[in-house]
Amino acid sequence: MSRDLFIFSSGTIKRKENTIYLETNNGERKFFPVENIDSIHLFGEIELNTKALNFFAQKNIVIHIYNYYGYYSGSYLPREKNVSGELLVRQVQHYLDEEERMYLAYSFVEGALFHMQRNLREYENTNEFVIKISQELENAKNCKSIQELMGCEGRARDVYYNAFNLILKSKFFFEKREKRPPTNPINALISFGNSLIYSTVLSEIYKTQLNPTISYLHEPRERRFSLSLDLSEIFKPLIVDPIIFKLINNNMLKDEDFDQDVNYCYLTESGRKKFLKEFDSKMETTIKHRKLGRSVSYKFLIRLECYKLIKHLLKDEIYKPLKAWW
Amino acid sequence: MVDLLQNLRITGIKINYLFVCERKLWLFDRGIGMEETSEKVFLGKLLDEFSYPKEKKKKILIDNLICIDILNEEEIREVKYSDKLEEPNKMQILYYLYYLKKLGIRKKGILNYPKQKKREIVELTPEKEKLIEDAIKKIEEVVGRENPPPVEKKRYCKKCAYYEFCFIGE
């Protein structure tokens, strides 16, 4: 199975014949098993030349780059080999048709809210929050516009985040969601996790014929790969949030894992490494798929979600969002 | 006839897929390929690359349409990883023979299964030509459908690169 590689060191990535290595600033060389790498996430300060990039393209390896604070800043995507004009046309058709668009947008919200409730149910005294989210899901069903739908999703998310202080047993207190910049440790964790999900979903979309710019819940004019945002909604509460609960409730994070000042809070390298260790092992965790009858990893569930979307667009089978059943 | 085959862009793979699974043919025709991420396809490519190193003419593309694995004076050869799907493989090489005949070239066909150390000689007869012409009509009909043909459970579905795509269900 292919894995993601996370690089924190600074140095130069070079190609030598049919292999790739990282030469760190202190002269150490680390070789990568290119045949088993899916995507590479660069957190350190890395120099790369076209010879290396050409090699990555040949091996179909996607490179995601993160800035100093650990936020996604961009990707190097090899030449697109999976193109289907037909699918693109149908993606656009479903965007332009209001009813079709609402159906897909609602489905993403449904998946997201389902997983939020699933997380809350794991903990005591969260019932009132679960009920409130159910009410928002009910409201979402009757929405006439994407804006209204986004409103329901936003309110449900507020309720969900309010329940965090019941779940998190530590000195880390969560007031409200703040993104740019995150101002407390919980926000820093959520932002970092969401960055990772976004790039991972993008890698998976890229392996299919879907066009990542055409989306349904988010507007395609957001100047981002907004389909990645759409699908991320389902996976953020399924993958990122349980990692946050685990890291905090097991006291795995210390003060030195955060770089904190009055108006910002970021994860430090040690904090990111702890998060990534959990993220990577979650992604590689497998479950027995009840329809396919074979084991699939959490990461592959993202690809399967892409397949389901393609099937919907091809009028093959109606899309139903993933609802974790295990 | 060659013009028609060009118009329909009938490649050897499409003939092969027609006999494997019409749904696979339809999806492949629309650019929904699963080959890029399939390990089995990768193994097939490696086998192709490294078998018969002494042969000179390998991977010959004709009319920018059909791609023949090995071509020499008397014969064309198609290299396959597994002999499990004999009929589709046979139809594929028969199609190449048929196509070459339309260009005025006559050759013998050989199916090579290097892993099984097995080979099979395939000849184009008038009856076989008829089968190919029927297959071409059938491809035209299948890819002309608006939506993909429904999933049909076959004994080899589990080994197909489209398995997860077809059977994901929810």
GROMACS .gro file of C-alpha atoms in nm:
model
  496
    1MET     CA    1   0.000   0.000   0.000
    2SER     CA    2   0.120   0.349  -0.083
    3ARG     CA    3   0.191   0.589   0.197
    4ASP     CA    4   0.232   0.958   0.250
    5LEU     CA    5   0.571   1.092   0.344
    6PHE     CA    6   0.607   1.389   0.579
    7ILE     CA    7   0.933   1.579   0.574
    8PHE     CA    8   1.025   1.821   0.851
    9SER     CA    9   1.398   1.852   0.796
   10SER     CA   10   1.545   2.121   0.580
   11GLY     CA   11   1.773   2.039   0.292
   12THR     CA   12   1.777   1.941  -0.072
   13ILE     CA   13   1.583   1.669  -0.248
   14LYS     CA   14   1.779   1.512  -0.530
   15ARG     CA   15   1.734   1.241  -0.785
   16LYS     CA   16   2.006   0.987  -0.825
   17GLU     CA   17   1.936   0.745  -1.110
   18ASN     CA   18   1.612   0.575  -1.017
   19THR     CA   19   1.585   0.689  -0.664
   20ILE     CA   20   1.531   1.003  -0.465
   21TYR     CA   21   1.705   1.117  -0.153
   22LEU     CA   22   1.696   1.405   0.087
   23GLU     CA   23   2.027   1.560   0.180
   24THR     CA   24   1.978   1.740   0.508
   25ASN     CA   25   2.174   2.052   0.595
   26ASN     CA   26   2.408   1.852   0.816
   27GLY     CA   27   2.501   1.628   0.524
   28GLU     CA   28   2.292   1.324   0.609
   29ARG     CA   29   2.127   1.136   0.320
   30LYS     CA   30   1.787   0.972   0.347
   31PHE     CA   31   1.660   0.762   0.056
   32PHE     CA   32   1.289   0.726  -0.026
   33PRO     CA   33   1.111   0.418  -0.155
   34VAL     CA   34   0.945   0.601  -0.447
   35GLU     CA   35   0.737   0.305  -0.560
   36ASN     CA   36   0.541   0.311  -0.235
   37ILE     CA   37   0.492   0.683  -0.202
   38ASP     CA   38   0.166   0.843  -0.278
   39SER     CA   39   0.217   1.205  -0.177
   40ILE     CA   40   0.496   1.396  -0.007
   41HIS     CA   41   0.419   1.671   0.243
   42LEU     CA   42   0.697   1.925   0.285
   43PHE     CA   43   0.705   2.110   0.616
   44GLY     CA   44   1.073   2.198   0.619
   45GLU     CA   45   1.267   2.433   0.397
   46ILE     CA   46   1.345   2.222   0.094
   47GLU     CA   47   1.528   2.284  -0.231
   48LEU     CA   48   1.417   2.087  -0.532
   49ASN     CA   49   1.529   2.084  -0.893
   50THR     CA   50   1.340   2.000  -1.211
   51LYS     CA   51   1.522   1.669  -1.236
   52ALA     CA   52   1.357   1.564  -0.911
   53LEU     CA   53   1.021   1.710  -1.013
   54ASN     CA   54   1.032   1.522  -1.343
   55PHE     CA   55   1.098   1.204  -1.155
   56PHE     CA   56   0.806   1.267  -0.921
   57ALA     CA   57   0.584   1.331  -1.222
   58GLN     CA   58   0.693   1.004  -1.376
   59LYS     CA   59   0.608   0.821  -1.055
   60ASN     CA   60   0.281   1.010  -1.017
   61ILE     CA   61   0.381   1.154  -0.681
   62VAL     CA   62   0.204   1.467  -0.561
   63ILE     CA   63   0.400   1.720  -0.353
   64HIS     CA   64   0.212   1.930  -0.098
   65ILE     CA   65   0.387   2.230   0.047
   66TYR     CA   66   0.312   2.390   0.382
   67ASN     CA   67   0.428   2.729   0.505
   68TYR     CA   68   0.622   2.819   0.815
   69TYR     CA   69   0.309   2.791   1.031
   70GLY     CA   70   0.220   2.449   0.896
   71TYR     CA   71  -0.060   2.567   0.669
   72TYR     CA   72  -0.118   2.434   0.324
   73SER     CA   73   0.027   2.667   0.067
   74GLY     CA   74   0.021   2.471  -0.259
   75SER     CA   75   0.083   2.151  -0.449
   76TYR     CA   76   0.291   2.021  -0.733
   77LEU     CA   77   0.060   1.800  -0.934
   78PRO     CA   78   0.212   1.589  -1.211
   79ARG     CA   79   0.062   1.617  -1.557
   80GLU     CA   80  -0.301   1.512  -1.539
   81LYS     CA   81  -0.332   1.166  -1.690
   82ASN     CA   82  -0.685   1.091  -1.583
   83VAL     CA   83  -0.894   1.316  -1.795
   84SER     CA   84  -1.251   1.265  -1.896
   85GLY     CA   85  -1.422   1.543  -2.088
   86GLU     CA   86  -1.751   1.364  -2.042
   87LEU     CA   87  -1.721   1.365  -1.664
   88LEU     CA   88  -1.624   1.732  -1.659
   89VAL     CA   89  -1.933   1.819  -1.862
   90ARG     CA   90  -2.148   1.624  -1.621
   91GLN     CA   91  -1.983   1.786  -1.319
   92VAL     CA   92  -2.072   2.125  -1.463
   93GLN     CA   93  -2.424   2.012  -1.551
   94HIS     CA   94  -2.483   1.911  -1.190
   95TYR     CA   95  -2.352   2.244  -1.072
   96LEU     CA   96  -2.575   2.445  -1.306
   97ASP     CA   97  -2.888   2.246  -1.232
   98GLU     CA   98  -3.014   2.393  -0.904
   99GLU     CA   99  -3.188   2.078  -0.786
  100GLU     CA  100  -2.894   1.854  -0.867
  101ARG     CA  101  -2.655   2.094  -0.697
  102MET     CA  102  -2.871   2.115  -0.383
  103TYR     CA  103  -2.888   1.738  -0.361
  104LEU     CA  104  -2.510   1.699  -0.360
  105ALA     CA  105  -2.452   1.999  -0.133
  106TYR     CA  106  -2.706   1.863   0.115
  107SER     CA  107  -2.543   1.520   0.102
  108PHE     CA  108  -2.206   1.664   0.204
  109VAL     CA  109  -2.368   1.847   0.495
  110GLU     CA  110  -2.552   1.528   0.591
  111GLY     CA  111  -2.227   1.331   0.600
  112ALA     CA  112  -2.054   1.601   0.801
  113LEU     CA  113  -2.332   1.634   1.059
  114PHE     CA  114  -2.365   1.259   1.090
  115HIS     CA  115  -1.999   1.228   1.184
  116MET     CA  116  -2.020   1.521   1.427
  117GLN     CA  117  -2.307   1.347   1.607
  118ARG     CA  118  -2.119   1.019   1.598
  119ASN     CA  119  -1.825   1.185   1.775
  120LEU     CA  120  -2.047   1.344   2.039
  121ARG     CA  121  -2.224   1.016   2.116
  122GLU     CA  122  -1.891   0.873   2.227
  123TYR     CA  123  -1.905   1.106   2.528
  124GLU     CA  124  -2.147   1.157   2.816
  125ASN     CA  125  -2.395   1.442   2.858
  126THR     CA  126  -2.382   1.545   2.495
  127ASN     CA  127  -2.738   1.452   2.413
  128GLU     CA  128  -2.876   1.806   2.393
  129PHE     CA  129  -2.602   1.892   2.142
  130VAL     CA  130  -2.680   1.586   1.933
  131ILE     CA  131  -3.048   1.686   1.927
  132LYS     CA  132  -2.967   2.040   1.821
  133ILE     CA  133  -2.756   1.911   1.534
  134SER     CA  134  -3.042   1.681   1.430
  135GLN     CA  135  -3.269   1.984   1.419
  136GLU     CA  136  -3.026   2.165   1.192
  137LEU     CA  137  -3.012   1.860   0.967
  138GLU     CA  138  -3.394   1.869   0.951
  139ASN     CA  139  -3.378   2.239   0.859
  140ALA     CA  140  -3.113   2.162   0.599
  141LYS     CA  141  -3.353   1.928   0.421
  142ASN     CA  142  -3.592   2.213   0.348
  143CYS     CA  143  -3.339   2.470   0.241
  144LYS     CA  144  -3.410   2.650  -0.082
  145SER     CA  145  -3.066   2.792  -0.138
  146ILE     CA  146  -2.704   2.703  -0.085
  147GLN     CA  147  -2.671   3.005   0.142
  148GLU     CA  148  -2.946   2.876   0.372
  149LEU     CA  149  -2.783   2.535   0.369
  150MET     CA  150  -2.448   2.685   0.462
  151GLY     CA  151  -2.629   2.863   0.746
  152CYS     CA  152  -2.761   2.533   0.885
  153GLU     CA  153  -2.420   2.377   0.854
  154GLY     CA  154  -2.260   2.673   1.030
  155ARG     CA  155  -2.507   2.664   1.319
  156ALA     CA  156  -2.466   2.290   1.358
  157ARG     CA  157  -2.091   2.337   1.363
  158ASP     CA  158  -2.120   2.603   1.635
  159VAL     CA  159  -2.325   2.363   1.846
  160TYR     CA  160  -2.068   2.093   1.784
  161TYR     CA  161  -1.776   2.313   1.885
  162ASN     CA  162  -1.964   2.423   2.197
  163ALA     CA  163  -1.971   2.060   2.303
  164PHE     CA  164  -1.590   2.040   2.279
  165ASN     CA  165  -1.546   2.170   2.635
  166LEU     CA  166  -1.750   1.875   2.760
  167ILE     CA  167  -1.533   1.633   2.569
  168LEU     CA  168  -1.193   1.787   2.633
  169LYS     CA  169  -1.073   1.729   2.986
  170SER     CA  170  -0.777   1.957   3.027
  171LYS     CA  171  -0.665   2.309   3.081
  172PHE     CA  172  -0.713   2.374   2.710
  173PHE     CA  173  -1.040   2.559   2.689
  174PHE     CA  174  -1.217   2.618   2.362
  175GLU     CA  175  -1.404   2.946   2.325
  176LYS     CA  176  -1.486   2.981   1.962
  177ARG     CA  177  -1.356   2.881   1.624
  178GLU     CA  178  -1.103   3.128   1.488
  179LYS     CA  179  -0.906   3.067   1.176
  180ARG     CA  180  -0.675   3.346   1.067
  181PRO     CA  181  -0.478   3.326   1.280
  182PRO     CA  182  -0.590   3.062   1.527
  183THR     CA  183  -0.571   3.214   1.872
  184ASN     CA  184  -0.569   2.916   2.102
  185PRO     CA  185  -0.437   2.558   2.101
  186ILE     CA  186  -0.766   2.393   1.999
  187ASN     CA  187  -0.805   2.627   1.705
  188ALA     CA  188  -0.446   2.561   1.607
  189LEU     CA  189  -0.511   2.186   1.609
  190ILE     CA  190  -0.832   2.217   1.408
  191SER     CA  191  -0.666   2.440   1.150
  192PHE     CA  192  -0.367   2.213   1.112
  193GLY     CA  193  -0.584   1.902   1.084
  194ASN     CA  194  -0.808   2.065   0.827
  195SER     CA  195  -0.505   2.160   0.617
  196LEU     CA  196  -0.397   1.798   0.614
  197ILE     CA  197  -0.740   1.668   0.522
  198TYR     CA  198  -0.770   1.922   0.243
  199SER     CA  199  -0.444   1.815   0.081
  200THR     CA  200  -0.511   1.445   0.131
  201VAL     CA  201  -0.856   1.472  -0.026
  202LEU     CA  202  -0.699   1.665  -0.313
  203SER     CA  203  -0.446   1.384  -0.368
  204GLU     CA  204  -0.730   1.132  -0.385
  205ILE     CA  205  -0.945   1.345  -0.617
  206TYR     CA  206  -0.639   1.377  -0.836
  207LYS     CA  207  -0.625   1.000  -0.880
  208THR     CA  208  -0.971   1.006  -1.031
  209GLN     CA  209  -1.114   1.192  -1.330
  210LEU     CA  210  -1.298   1.443  -1.114
  211ASN     CA  211  -1.211   1.808  -1.166
  212PRO     CA  212  -1.118   1.953  -0.826
  213THR     CA  213  -1.238   2.305  -0.906
  214ILE     CA  214  -1.605   2.224  -0.964
  215SER     CA  215  -1.792   2.190  -0.640
  216TYR     CA  216  -2.145   2.198  -0.502
  217LEU     CA  217  -2.157   2.307  -0.139
  218HIS     CA  218  -1.872   2.555  -0.171
  219GLU     CA  219  -1.871   2.795  -0.460
  220PRO     CA  220  -1.631   2.709  -0.740
  221ARG     CA  221  -1.534   3.075  -0.742
  222GLU     CA  222  -1.352   3.043  -0.411
  223ARG     CA  223  -1.028   3.021  -0.606
  224ARG     CA  224  -0.936   2.702  -0.436
  225PHE     CA  225  -0.983   2.338  -0.522
  226SER     CA  226  -1.331   2.367  -0.380
  227LEU     CA  227  -1.438   2.009  -0.451
  228SER     CA  228  -1.168   1.917  -0.203
  229LEU     CA  229  -1.341   2.144   0.050
  230ASP     CA  230  -1.676   1.976  -0.021
  231LEU     CA  231  -1.549   1.625   0.040
  232SER     CA  232  -1.336   1.735   0.335
  233GLU     CA  233  -1.657   1.824   0.523
  234ILE     CA  234  -1.737   1.456   0.557
  235PHE     CA  235  -1.388   1.357   0.665
  236LYS     CA  236  -1.293   1.636   0.904
  237PRO     CA  237  -1.514   1.509   1.189
  238LEU     CA  238  -1.442   1.147   1.098
  239ILE     CA  239  -1.064   1.179   1.094
  240VAL     CA  240  -0.933   1.506   1.241
  241ASP     CA  241  -1.151   1.561   1.546
  242PRO     CA  242  -1.101   1.220   1.709
  243ILE     CA  243  -0.725   1.282   1.677
  244ILE     CA  244  -0.763   1.613   1.862
  245PHE     CA  245  -0.967   1.448   2.139
  246LYS     CA  246  -0.708   1.174   2.174
  247LEU     CA  247  -0.408   1.409   2.182
  248ILE     CA  248  -0.567   1.632   2.443
  249ASN     CA  249  -0.745   1.382   2.663
  250ASN     CA  250  -0.440   1.160   2.689
  251ASN     CA  251  -0.223   1.458   2.780
  252MET     CA  252  -0.005   1.397   2.479
  253LEU     CA  253   0.046   1.769   2.415
  254LYS     CA  254   0.261   1.999   2.622
  255ASP     CA  255   0.302   2.375   2.629
  256GLU     CA  256   0.614   2.349   2.416
  257ASP     CA  257   0.405   2.193   2.138
  258PHE     CA  258   0.249   2.534   2.081
  259ASP     CA  259   0.398   2.862   1.977
  260GLN     CA  260   0.167   3.101   2.153
  261ASP     CA  261   0.133   3.477   2.182
  262VAL     CA  262  -0.157   3.710   2.264
  263ASN     CA  263  -0.298   3.716   1.912
  264TYR     CA  264  -0.195   3.382   1.765
  265CYS     CA  265  -0.128   3.019   1.843
  266TYR     CA  266   0.046   2.773   1.614
  267LEU     CA  267   0.170   2.420   1.651
  268THR     CA  268   0.545   2.393   1.682
  269GLU     CA  269   0.741   2.126   1.499
  270SER     CA  270   0.713   1.888   1.794
  271GLY     CA  271   0.336   1.948   1.807
  272ARG     CA  272   0.298   1.889   1.434
  273LYS     CA  273   0.498   1.570   1.456
  274LYS     CA  274   0.272   1.436   1.729
  275PHE     CA  275  -0.033   1.524   1.526
  276LEU     CA  276   0.106   1.371   1.209
  277LYS     CA  277   0.196   1.048   1.379
  278GLU     CA  278  -0.167   1.007   1.480
  279PHE     CA  279  -0.292   1.129   1.144
  280ASP     CA  280  -0.077   0.885   0.951
  281SER     CA  281  -0.175   0.588   1.164
  282LYS     CA  282  -0.543   0.683   1.137
  283MET     CA  283  -0.516   0.705   0.759
  284GLU     CA  284  -0.359   0.362   0.738
  285THR     CA  285  -0.609   0.204   0.978
  286THR     CA  286  -0.830  -0.039   0.794
  287ILE     CA  287  -1.187  -0.144   0.837
  288LYS     CA  288  -1.366  -0.430   0.673
  289HIS     CA  289  -1.595  -0.272   0.416
  290ARG     CA  290  -1.942  -0.417   0.442
  291LYS     CA  291  -2.025  -0.379   0.074
  292LEU     CA  292  -1.689  -0.460  -0.080
  293GLY     CA  293  -1.609  -0.742   0.159
  294ARG     CA  294  -1.245  -0.638   0.175
  295SER     CA  295  -1.035  -0.426   0.405
  296VAL     CA  296  -1.003  -0.062   0.315
  297SER     CA  297  -0.799   0.211   0.482
  298TYR     CA  298  -0.943   0.543   0.596
  299LYS     CA  299  -0.747   0.701   0.316
  300PHE     CA  300  -0.905   0.473   0.060
  301LEU     CA  301  -1.249   0.566   0.195
  302ILE     CA  302  -1.179   0.912   0.054
  303ARG     CA  303  -1.114   0.765  -0.290
  304LEU     CA  304  -1.429   0.557  -0.263
  305GLU     CA  305  -1.621   0.876  -0.192
  306CYS     CA  306  -1.483   1.014  -0.521
  307TYR     CA  307  -1.596   0.698  -0.701
  308LYS     CA  308  -1.945   0.736  -0.556
  309LEU     CA  309  -1.958   1.092  -0.677
  310ILE     CA  310  -1.849   0.986  -1.027
  311LYS     CA  311  -2.119   0.721  -1.029
  312HIS     CA  312  -2.377   0.979  -0.932
  313LEU     CA  313  -2.263   1.215  -1.206
  314LEU     CA  314  -2.278   0.935  -1.462
  315LYS     CA  315  -2.636   0.856  -1.350
  316ASP     CA  316  -2.512   0.512  -1.248
  317GLU     CA  317  -2.601   0.517  -0.881
  318ILE     CA  318  -2.737   0.793  -0.658
  319TYR     CA  319  -2.479   0.943  -0.421
  320LYS     CA  320  -2.520   0.879  -0.050
  321PRO     CA  321  -2.252   1.025   0.177
  322LEU     CA  322  -2.034   0.797   0.385
  323LYS     CA  323  -2.180   0.735   0.730
  324ALA     CA  324  -1.932   0.540   0.937
  325TRP     CA  325  -2.114   0.225   1.048
  326TRP     CA  326  -1.844   0.067   1.261
  327MET     CA  327  -1.366   0.018  -4.323
  328VAL     CA  328  -1.040   0.145  -4.176
  329ASP     CA  329  -1.196   0.492  -4.179
  330LEU     CA  330  -1.490   0.364  -3.976
  331LEU     CA  331  -1.256   0.199  -3.725
  332GLN     CA  332  -1.068   0.527  -3.704
  333ASN     CA  333  -1.390   0.719  -3.646
  334LEU     CA  334  -1.495   0.487  -3.368
  335ARG     CA  335  -1.138   0.493  -3.232
  336ILE     CA  336  -1.154   0.118  -3.185
  337THR     CA  337  -0.836   0.012  -3.014
  338GLY     CA  338  -0.736  -0.342  -2.922
  339ILE     CA  339  -0.827  -0.273  -2.561
  340LYS     CA  340  -1.182  -0.184  -2.654
  341ILE     CA  341  -1.228  -0.513  -2.839
  342ASN     CA  342  -1.080  -0.692  -2.538
  343TYR     CA  343  -1.304  -0.507  -2.291
  344LEU     CA  344  -1.617  -0.576  -2.499
  345PHE     CA  345  -1.569  -0.944  -2.430
  346VAL     CA  346  -1.467  -0.889  -2.068
  347CYS     CA  347  -1.744  -0.650  -1.963
  348GLU     CA  348  -1.959  -0.400  -2.151
  349ARG     CA  349  -1.968  -0.168  -1.852
  350LYS     CA  350  -1.589  -0.157  -1.840
  351LEU     CA  351  -1.587  -0.077  -2.211
  352TRP     CA  352  -1.834   0.209  -2.166
  353LEU     CA  353  -1.645   0.361  -1.873
  354PHE     CA  354  -1.310   0.326  -2.046
  355ASP     CA  355  -1.449   0.489  -2.360
  356ARG     CA  356  -1.559   0.791  -2.151
  357GLY     CA  357  -1.215   0.831  -2.004
  358ILE     CA  358  -1.308   0.678  -1.670
  359GLY     CA  359  -0.999   0.462  -1.647
  360MET     CA  360  -0.879   0.283  -1.338
  361GLU     CA  361  -0.559   0.166  -1.503
  362GLU     CA  362  -0.338   0.439  -1.355
  363THR     CA  363  -0.387   0.318  -1.000
  364SER     CA  364  -0.411  -0.055  -1.065
  365GLU     CA  365  -0.133  -0.278  -0.944
  366LYS     CA  366  -0.226  -0.554  -1.190
  367VAL     CA  367  -0.199  -0.316  -1.483
  368PHE     CA  368   0.141  -0.209  -1.354
  369LEU     CA  369   0.256  -0.572  -1.337
  370GLY     CA  370   0.135  -0.624  -1.693
  371LYS     CA  371   0.335  -0.325  -1.811
  372LEU     CA  372   0.649  -0.454  -1.641
  373LEU     CA  373   0.605  -0.795  -1.800
  374ASP     CA  374   0.558  -0.630  -2.138
  375GLU     CA  375   0.870  -0.427  -2.096
  376PHE     CA  376   1.100  -0.704  -1.983
  377SER     CA  377   0.984  -1.008  -2.180
  378TYR     CA  378   1.132  -1.093  -2.519
  379PRO     CA  379   1.425  -0.852  -2.496
  380LYS     CA  380   1.574  -0.985  -2.822
  381GLU     CA  381   1.278  -0.881  -3.034
  382LYS     CA  382   1.347  -0.567  -3.231
  383LYS     CA  383   1.007  -0.419  -3.305
  384LYS     CA  384   0.817  -0.379  -2.982
  385LYS     CA  385   0.512  -0.163  -2.918
  386ILE     CA  386   0.434  -0.061  -3.272
  387LEU     CA  387   0.159   0.196  -3.305
  388ILE     CA  388  -0.028   0.174  -3.634
  389ASP     CA  389  -0.243   0.458  -3.769
  390ASN     CA  390  -0.213   0.611  -3.425
  391LEU     CA  391  -0.480   0.361  -3.323
  392ILE     CA  392  -0.376   0.002  -3.269
  393CYS     CA  393  -0.069  -0.085  -3.069
  394ILE     CA  394   0.098  -0.416  -3.145
  395ASP     CA  395   0.320  -0.564  -2.876
  396ILE     CA  396   0.571  -0.735  -3.107
  397LEU     CA  397   0.589  -0.726  -3.485
  398ASN     CA  398   0.824  -0.912  -3.716
  399GLU     CA  399   0.840  -1.051  -4.071
  400GLU     CA  400   0.576  -1.323  -4.042
  401GLU     CA  401   0.390  -1.257  -3.724
  402ILE     CA  402   0.238  -1.019  -3.474
  403ARG     CA  403   0.241  -1.107  -3.108
  404GLU     CA  404   0.038  -1.000  -2.812
  405VAL     CA  405   0.186  -1.050  -2.465
  406LYS     CA  406  -0.054  -1.122  -2.180
  407TYR     CA  407   0.003  -1.160  -1.810
  408SER     CA  408  -0.260  -1.425  -1.755
  409ASP     CA  409  -0.435  -1.684  -1.968
  410LYS     CA  410  -0.753  -1.662  -1.762
  411LEU     CA  411  -0.944  -1.451  -2.013
  412GLU     CA  412  -0.868  -1.639  -2.330
  413GLU     CA  413  -1.155  -1.530  -2.548
  414PRO     CA  414  -1.108  -1.153  -2.504
  415ASN     CA  415  -0.735  -1.195  -2.568
  416LYS     CA  416  -0.799  -1.395  -2.882
  417MET     CA  417  -1.048  -1.141  -3.012
  418GLN     CA  418  -0.797  -0.863  -2.952
  419ILE     CA  419  -0.526  -1.019  -3.165
  420LEU     CA  420  -0.783  -1.125  -3.427
  421TYR     CA  421  -0.883  -0.762  -3.450
  422TYR     CA  422  -0.523  -0.661  -3.516
  423LEU     CA  423  -0.501  -0.925  -3.790
  424TYR     CA  424  -0.827  -0.796  -3.934
  425TYR     CA  425  -0.707  -0.436  -3.924
  426LEU     CA  426  -0.378  -0.524  -4.092
  427LYS     CA  427  -0.564  -0.720  -4.359
  428LYS     CA  428  -0.766  -0.408  -4.439
  429LEU     CA  429  -0.433  -0.232  -4.490
  430GLY     CA  430  -0.328  -0.514  -4.721
  431ILE     CA  431  -0.094  -0.685  -4.474
  432ARG     CA  432  -0.124  -1.053  -4.391
  433LYS     CA  433   0.044  -1.199  -4.087
  434LYS     CA  434   0.016  -1.480  -3.839
  435GLY     CA  435  -0.097  -1.403  -3.485
  436ILE     CA  436   0.054  -1.536  -3.166
  437LEU     CA  437  -0.071  -1.493  -2.812
  438ASN     CA  438   0.215  -1.514  -2.563
  439TYR     CA  439   0.171  -1.598  -2.198
  440PRO     CA  440   0.531  -1.584  -2.073
  441LYS     CA  441   0.441  -1.646  -1.711
  442GLN     CA  442   0.253  -1.963  -1.798
  443LYS     CA  443   0.514  -2.051  -2.063
  444LYS     CA  444   0.234  -2.086  -2.310
  445ARG     CA  445   0.164  -1.964  -2.661
  446GLU     CA  446  -0.129  -1.988  -2.890
  447ILE     CA  447  -0.145  -1.937  -3.264
  448VAL     CA  448  -0.440  -1.735  -3.387
  449GLU     CA  449  -0.552  -1.724  -3.746
  450LEU     CA  450  -0.798  -1.501  -3.922
  451THR     CA  451  -1.061  -1.707  -4.107
  452PRO     CA  452  -1.375  -1.579  -4.281
  453GLU     CA  453  -1.585  -1.688  -3.978
  454LYS     CA  454  -1.351  -1.504  -3.743
  455GLU     CA  455  -1.371  -1.196  -3.963
  456LYS     CA  456  -1.746  -1.207  -3.924
  457LEU     CA  457  -1.706  -1.223  -3.545
  458ILE     CA  458  -1.484  -0.915  -3.551
  459GLU     CA  459  -1.732  -0.724  -3.763
  460ASP     CA  460  -2.011  -0.814  -3.518
  461ALA     CA  461  -1.790  -0.700  -3.232
  462ILE     CA  462  -1.730  -0.365  -3.399
  463LYS     CA  463  -2.104  -0.311  -3.438
  464LYS     CA  464  -2.156  -0.408  -3.077
  465ILE     CA  465  -1.892  -0.160  -2.957
  466GLU     CA  466  -2.063   0.114  -3.152
  467GLU     CA  467  -2.388   0.026  -2.979
  468VAL     CA  468  -2.242   0.001  -2.626
  469VAL     CA  469  -2.045   0.325  -2.630
  470GLY     CA  470  -2.343   0.500  -2.786
  471ARG     CA  471  -2.549   0.447  -2.470
  472GLU     CA  472  -2.604   0.755  -2.260
  473ASN     CA  473  -2.538   0.600  -1.922
  474PRO     CA  474  -2.313   0.316  -1.814
  475PRO     CA  475  -2.447  -0.039  -1.847
  476PRO     CA  476  -2.547  -0.172  -1.502
  477VAL     CA  477  -2.313  -0.381  -1.289
  478GLU     CA  478  -2.315  -0.747  -1.382
  479LYS     CA  479  -2.150  -0.984  -1.138
  480LYS     CA  480  -1.892  -1.199  -1.312
  481ARG     CA  481  -1.651  -1.455  -1.175
  482TYR     CA  482  -1.354  -1.225  -1.236
  483CYS     CA  483  -1.503  -0.900  -1.099
  484LYS     CA  484  -1.297  -0.917  -0.782
  485LYS     CA  485  -0.973  -0.900  -0.979
  486CYS     CA  486  -1.077  -0.606  -1.193
  487ALA     CA  487  -0.935  -0.257  -1.144
  488TYR     CA  488  -1.296  -0.130  -1.145
  489TYR     CA  489  -1.409  -0.363  -0.865
  490GLU     CA  490  -1.431  -0.097  -0.592
  491PHE     CA  491  -1.585   0.149  -0.833
  492CYS     CA  492  -1.860  -0.090  -0.937
  493PHE     CA  493  -1.938  -0.245  -0.600
  494ILE     CA  494  -1.896   0.041  -0.353
  495GLY     CA  495  -2.272   0.074  -0.332
  496GLU     CA  496  -2.313   0.336  -0.063
   0.00000   0.00000   0.00000
